[in-house]
Coordinates of N, CA and C in Angstrom, one line a residue:
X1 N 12.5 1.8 22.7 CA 13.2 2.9 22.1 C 12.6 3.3 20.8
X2 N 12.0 2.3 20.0 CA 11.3 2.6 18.7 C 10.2 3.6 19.0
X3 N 9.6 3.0 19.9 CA 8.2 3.8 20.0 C 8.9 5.3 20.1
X4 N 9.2 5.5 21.4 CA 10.0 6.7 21.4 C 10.4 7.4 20.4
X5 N 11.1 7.2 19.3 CA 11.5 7.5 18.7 C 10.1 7.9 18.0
X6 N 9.8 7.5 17.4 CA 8.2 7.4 16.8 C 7.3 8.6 17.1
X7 N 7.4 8.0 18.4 CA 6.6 9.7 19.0 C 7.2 11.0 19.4
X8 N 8.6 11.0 19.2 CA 9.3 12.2 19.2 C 9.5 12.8 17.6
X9 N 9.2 11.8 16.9 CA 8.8 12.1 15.6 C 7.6 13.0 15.0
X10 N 6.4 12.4 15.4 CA 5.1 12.8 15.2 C 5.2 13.8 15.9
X11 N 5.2 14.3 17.4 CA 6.0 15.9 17.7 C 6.6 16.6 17.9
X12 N 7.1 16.5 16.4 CA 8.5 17.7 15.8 C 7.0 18.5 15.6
X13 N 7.4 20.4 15.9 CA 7.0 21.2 15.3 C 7.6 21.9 14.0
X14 N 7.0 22.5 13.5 CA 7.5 22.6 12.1 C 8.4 24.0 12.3
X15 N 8.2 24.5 13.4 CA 9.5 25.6 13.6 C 10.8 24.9 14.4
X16 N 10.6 23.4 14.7 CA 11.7 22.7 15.4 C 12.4 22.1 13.6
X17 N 11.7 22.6 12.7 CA 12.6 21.5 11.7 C 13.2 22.6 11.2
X18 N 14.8 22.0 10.6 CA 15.6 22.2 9.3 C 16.3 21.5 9.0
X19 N 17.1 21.8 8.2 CA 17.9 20.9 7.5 C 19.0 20.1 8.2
X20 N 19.6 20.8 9.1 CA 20.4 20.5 9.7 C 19.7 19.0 11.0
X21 N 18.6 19.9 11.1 CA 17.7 18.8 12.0 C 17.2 17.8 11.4
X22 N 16.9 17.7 10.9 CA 16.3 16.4 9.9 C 17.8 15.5 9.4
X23 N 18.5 16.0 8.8 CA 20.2 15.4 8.4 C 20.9 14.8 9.7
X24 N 20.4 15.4 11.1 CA 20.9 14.8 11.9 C 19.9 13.5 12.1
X25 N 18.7 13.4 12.4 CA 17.8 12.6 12.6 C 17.7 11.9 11.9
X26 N 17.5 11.8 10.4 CA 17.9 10.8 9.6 C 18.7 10.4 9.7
X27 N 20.5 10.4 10.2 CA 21.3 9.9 10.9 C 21.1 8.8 11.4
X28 N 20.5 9.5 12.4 CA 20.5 8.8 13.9 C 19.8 7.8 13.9
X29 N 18.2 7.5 13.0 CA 17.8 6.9 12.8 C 18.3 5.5 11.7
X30 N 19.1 5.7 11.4 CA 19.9 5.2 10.0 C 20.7 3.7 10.9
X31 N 21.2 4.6 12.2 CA 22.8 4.3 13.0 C 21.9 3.4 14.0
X32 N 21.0 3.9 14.3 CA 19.5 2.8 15.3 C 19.2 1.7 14.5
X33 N 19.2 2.0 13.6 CA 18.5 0.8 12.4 C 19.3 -0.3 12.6
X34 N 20.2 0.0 12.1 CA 21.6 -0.9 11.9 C 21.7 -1.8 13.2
X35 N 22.2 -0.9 14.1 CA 22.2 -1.4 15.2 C 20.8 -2.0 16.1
X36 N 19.8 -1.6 15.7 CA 18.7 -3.1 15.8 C 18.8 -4.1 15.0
X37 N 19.4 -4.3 13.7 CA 19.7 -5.4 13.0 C 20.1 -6.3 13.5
X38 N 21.0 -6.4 14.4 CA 21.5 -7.4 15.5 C 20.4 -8.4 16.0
X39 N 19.4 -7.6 16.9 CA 18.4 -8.3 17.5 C 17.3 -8.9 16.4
X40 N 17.2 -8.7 15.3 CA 17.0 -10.0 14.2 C 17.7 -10.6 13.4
X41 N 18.6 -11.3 14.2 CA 19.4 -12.0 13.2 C 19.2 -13.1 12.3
X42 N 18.5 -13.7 13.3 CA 18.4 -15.1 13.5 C 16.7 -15.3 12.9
X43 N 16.0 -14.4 12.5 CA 14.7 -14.3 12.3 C 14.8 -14.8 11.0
X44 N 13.0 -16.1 10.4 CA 13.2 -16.1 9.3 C 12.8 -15.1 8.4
X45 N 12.9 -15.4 7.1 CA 12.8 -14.4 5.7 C 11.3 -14.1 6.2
X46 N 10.3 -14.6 6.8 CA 9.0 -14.5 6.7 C 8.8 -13.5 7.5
X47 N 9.5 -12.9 8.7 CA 9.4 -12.5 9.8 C 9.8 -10.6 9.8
X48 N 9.3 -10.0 10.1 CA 9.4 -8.9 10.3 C 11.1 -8.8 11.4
X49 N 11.6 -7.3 11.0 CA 12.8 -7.2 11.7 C 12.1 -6.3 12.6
X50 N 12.9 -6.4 13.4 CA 12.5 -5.4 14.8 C 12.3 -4.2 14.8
X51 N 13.2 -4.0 14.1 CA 13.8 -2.0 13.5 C 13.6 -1.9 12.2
X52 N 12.3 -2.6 11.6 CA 11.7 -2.3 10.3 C 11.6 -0.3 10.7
X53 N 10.8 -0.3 11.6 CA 10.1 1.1 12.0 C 11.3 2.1 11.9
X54 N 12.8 2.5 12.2 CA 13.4 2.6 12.1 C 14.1 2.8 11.1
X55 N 14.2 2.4 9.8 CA 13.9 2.6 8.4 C 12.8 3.0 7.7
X56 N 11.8 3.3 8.7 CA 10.6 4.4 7.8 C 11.0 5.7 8.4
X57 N 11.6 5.8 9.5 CA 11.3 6.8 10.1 C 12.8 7.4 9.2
X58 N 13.4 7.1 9.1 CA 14.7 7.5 8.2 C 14.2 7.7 6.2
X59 N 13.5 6.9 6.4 CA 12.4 7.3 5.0 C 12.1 8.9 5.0
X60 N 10.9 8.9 5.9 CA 10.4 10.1 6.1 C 11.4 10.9 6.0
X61 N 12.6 11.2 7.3 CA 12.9 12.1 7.5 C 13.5 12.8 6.1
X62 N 14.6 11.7 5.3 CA 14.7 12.1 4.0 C 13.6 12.7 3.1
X63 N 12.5 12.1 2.9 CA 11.4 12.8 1.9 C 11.2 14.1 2.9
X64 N 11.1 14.4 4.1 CA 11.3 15.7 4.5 C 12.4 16.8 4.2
X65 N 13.4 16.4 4.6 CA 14.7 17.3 3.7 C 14.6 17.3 2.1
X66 N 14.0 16.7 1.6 CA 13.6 17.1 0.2 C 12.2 17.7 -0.3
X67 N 11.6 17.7 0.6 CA 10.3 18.9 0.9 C 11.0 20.0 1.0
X68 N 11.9 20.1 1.9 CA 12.6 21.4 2.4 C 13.1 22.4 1.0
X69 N 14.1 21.0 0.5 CA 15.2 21.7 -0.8 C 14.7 21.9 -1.9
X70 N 14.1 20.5 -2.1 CA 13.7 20.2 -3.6 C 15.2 19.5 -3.8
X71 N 15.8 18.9 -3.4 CA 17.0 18.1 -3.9 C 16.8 16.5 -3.8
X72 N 17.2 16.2 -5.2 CA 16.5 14.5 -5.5 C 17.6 13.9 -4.7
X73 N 18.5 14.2 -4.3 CA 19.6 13.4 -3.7 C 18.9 12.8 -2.4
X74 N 18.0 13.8 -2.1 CA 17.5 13.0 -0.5 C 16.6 11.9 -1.0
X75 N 16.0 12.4 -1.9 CA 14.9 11.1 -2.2 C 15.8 9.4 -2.8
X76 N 16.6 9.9 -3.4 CA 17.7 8.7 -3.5 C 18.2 8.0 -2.4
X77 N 18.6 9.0 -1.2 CA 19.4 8.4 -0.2 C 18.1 7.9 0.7
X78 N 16.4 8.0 0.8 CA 15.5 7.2 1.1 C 15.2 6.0 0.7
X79 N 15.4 6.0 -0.9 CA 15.2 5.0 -1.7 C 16.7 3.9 -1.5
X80 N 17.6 4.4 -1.3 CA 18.4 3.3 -0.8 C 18.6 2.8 0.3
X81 N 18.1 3.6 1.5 CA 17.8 2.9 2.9 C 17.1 1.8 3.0
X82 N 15.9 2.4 2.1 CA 14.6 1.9 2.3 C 14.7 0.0 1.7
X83 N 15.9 0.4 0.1 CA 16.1 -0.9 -0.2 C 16.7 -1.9 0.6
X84 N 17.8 -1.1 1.0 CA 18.5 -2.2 1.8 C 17.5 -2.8 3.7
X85 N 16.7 -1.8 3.2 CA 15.7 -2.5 4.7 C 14.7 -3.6 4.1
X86 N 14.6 -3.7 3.0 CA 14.0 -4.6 2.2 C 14.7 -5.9 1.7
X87 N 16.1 -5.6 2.4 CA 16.9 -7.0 1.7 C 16.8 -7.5 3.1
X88 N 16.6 -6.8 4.2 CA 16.9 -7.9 5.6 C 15.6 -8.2 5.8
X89 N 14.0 -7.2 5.6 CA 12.6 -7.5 5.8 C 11.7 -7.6 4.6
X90 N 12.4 -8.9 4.1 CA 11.1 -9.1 2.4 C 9.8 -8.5 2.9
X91 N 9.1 -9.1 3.5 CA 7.9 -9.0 3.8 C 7.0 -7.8 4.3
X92 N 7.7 -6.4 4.5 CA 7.1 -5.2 5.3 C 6.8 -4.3 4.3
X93 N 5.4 -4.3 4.1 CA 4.7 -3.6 3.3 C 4.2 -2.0 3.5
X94 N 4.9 -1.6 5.0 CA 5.0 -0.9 4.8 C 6.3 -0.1 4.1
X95 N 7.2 -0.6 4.4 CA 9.1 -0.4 3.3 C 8.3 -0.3 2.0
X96 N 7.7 -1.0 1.8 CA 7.7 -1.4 -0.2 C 6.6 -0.2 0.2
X97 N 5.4 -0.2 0.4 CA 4.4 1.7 -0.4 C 5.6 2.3 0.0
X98 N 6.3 2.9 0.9 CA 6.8 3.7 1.2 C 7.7 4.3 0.2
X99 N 8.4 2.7 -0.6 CA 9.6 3.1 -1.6 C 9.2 3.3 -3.0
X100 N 7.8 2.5 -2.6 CA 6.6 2.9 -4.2 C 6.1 4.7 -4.2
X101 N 6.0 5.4 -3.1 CA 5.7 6.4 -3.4 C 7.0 7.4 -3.3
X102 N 8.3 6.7 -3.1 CA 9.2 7.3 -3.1 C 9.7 7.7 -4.8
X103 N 9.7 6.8 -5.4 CA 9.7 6.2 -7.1 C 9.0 6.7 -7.9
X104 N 7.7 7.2 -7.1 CA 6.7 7.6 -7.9 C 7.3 9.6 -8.0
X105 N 7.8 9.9 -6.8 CA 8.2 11.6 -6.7 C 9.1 11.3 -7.6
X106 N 10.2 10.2 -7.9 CA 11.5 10.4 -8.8 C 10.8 10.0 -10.0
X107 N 9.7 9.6 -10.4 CA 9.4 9.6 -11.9 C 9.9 8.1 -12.4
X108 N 9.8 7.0 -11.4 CA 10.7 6.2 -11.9 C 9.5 4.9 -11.9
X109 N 8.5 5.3 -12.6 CA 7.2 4.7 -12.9 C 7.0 2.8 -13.2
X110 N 7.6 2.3 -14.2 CA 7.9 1.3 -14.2 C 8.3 0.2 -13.7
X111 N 9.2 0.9 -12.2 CA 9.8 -0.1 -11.4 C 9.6 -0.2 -10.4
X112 N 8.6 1.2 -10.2 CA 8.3 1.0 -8.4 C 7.4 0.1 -8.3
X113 N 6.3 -0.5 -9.2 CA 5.5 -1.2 -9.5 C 6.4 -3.0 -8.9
X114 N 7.5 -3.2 -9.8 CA 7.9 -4.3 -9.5 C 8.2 -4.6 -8.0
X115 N 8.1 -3.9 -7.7 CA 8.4 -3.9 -5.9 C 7.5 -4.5 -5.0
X116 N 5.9 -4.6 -5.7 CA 5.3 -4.6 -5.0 C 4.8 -6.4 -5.2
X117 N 5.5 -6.6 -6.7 CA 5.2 -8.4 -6.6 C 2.9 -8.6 -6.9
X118 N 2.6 -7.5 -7.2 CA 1.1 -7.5 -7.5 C 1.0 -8.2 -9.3
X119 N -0.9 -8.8 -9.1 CA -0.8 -9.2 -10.5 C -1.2 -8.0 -10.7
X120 N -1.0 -8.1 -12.2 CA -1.4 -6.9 -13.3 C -2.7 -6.3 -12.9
X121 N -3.8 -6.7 -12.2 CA -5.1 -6.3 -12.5 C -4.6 -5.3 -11.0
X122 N -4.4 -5.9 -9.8 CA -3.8 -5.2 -9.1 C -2.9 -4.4 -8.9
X123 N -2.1 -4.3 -10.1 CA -0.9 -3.1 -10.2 C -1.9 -2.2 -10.8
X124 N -2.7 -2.2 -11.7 CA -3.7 -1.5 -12.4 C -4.1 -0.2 -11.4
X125 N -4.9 -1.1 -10.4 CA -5.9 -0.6 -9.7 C -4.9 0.2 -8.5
X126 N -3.7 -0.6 -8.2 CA -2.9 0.4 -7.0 C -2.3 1.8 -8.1
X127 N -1.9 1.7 -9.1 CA -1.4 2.6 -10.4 C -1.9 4.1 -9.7
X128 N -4.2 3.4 -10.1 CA -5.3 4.5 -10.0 C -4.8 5.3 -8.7
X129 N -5.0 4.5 -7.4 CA -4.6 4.7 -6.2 C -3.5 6.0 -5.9
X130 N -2.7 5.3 -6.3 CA -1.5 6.1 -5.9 C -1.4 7.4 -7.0
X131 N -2.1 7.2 -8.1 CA -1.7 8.8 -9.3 C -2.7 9.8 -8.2
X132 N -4.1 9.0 -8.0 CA -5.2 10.6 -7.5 C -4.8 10.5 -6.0
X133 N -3.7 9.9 -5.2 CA -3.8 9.8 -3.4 C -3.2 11.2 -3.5
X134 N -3.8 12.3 -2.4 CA -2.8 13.5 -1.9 C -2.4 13.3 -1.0
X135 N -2.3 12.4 -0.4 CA -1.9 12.3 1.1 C -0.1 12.6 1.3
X136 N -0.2 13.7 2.4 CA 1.8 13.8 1.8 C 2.2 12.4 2.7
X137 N 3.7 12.0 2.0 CA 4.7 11.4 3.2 C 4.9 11.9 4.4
X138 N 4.8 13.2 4.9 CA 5.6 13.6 6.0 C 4.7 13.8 7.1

């Protein structure tokens, strides 16, 4: 069902999106998440959750509805999905860039860094990385 989801993701046309569609999909993906949480329960801290993917795709969709608006509230309600997908999967590196470039659009410079658990010379050098990357989220 993840995959699926995944690839009904990658093709959305851009005349299939709005606000309403994206608010539903972030949703849905939010309500999937959750409900894959079940099927790792029992996994250790070291271990990826099943429906990590599921919480990016609820990532995105929020940084998308705030491409649309310009309203920080969606980048908030990303950044708190994203955390609490981070308290069930320490280890998914892709949650943590995700919520580091989320932090970076909110201007919240200082702390997205601590997320990432890097030494200094490597927060340095990811810092470079992520000021000159254009690559969008969506």
């Amino acid at each position: 069902m993840i995959n699926v989801r995944k690839l009904q993701r990658i093709n959305l046309v851009t005349s299939d999106l709005s606000t309403d569609a994206e608010s539903s999909l972030a949703s849905k993906y939010i309500q999937e998440y959750m409900e894959g949480l079940e099927l790792g329960s029992g996994l250790p801290v070291t271990d990826l959750q099943p429906a990590d993917d599921l919480a990016i795709l609820a990532g995105h969709a929020f940084v998308s509805l705030w491409t649309m608006t310009k309203e920080e509230t969606y980048l908030y309600n990303a950044a708190v999905m994203l955390e609490h997908a981070l308290t069930k999967s320490r280890m998914s590196f892709q949650i943590r860039l995700l919520l580091v470039r989320i932090y970076r659009l909110l201007g919240r410079f200082p702390y997205h860094f601590d997320i990432l658990g890097c030494s200094p010379m490597r927060m340095q050098a990811l810092h470079l990385w992520l000021w000159n990357t254009t690559v969008p989220l969506t």
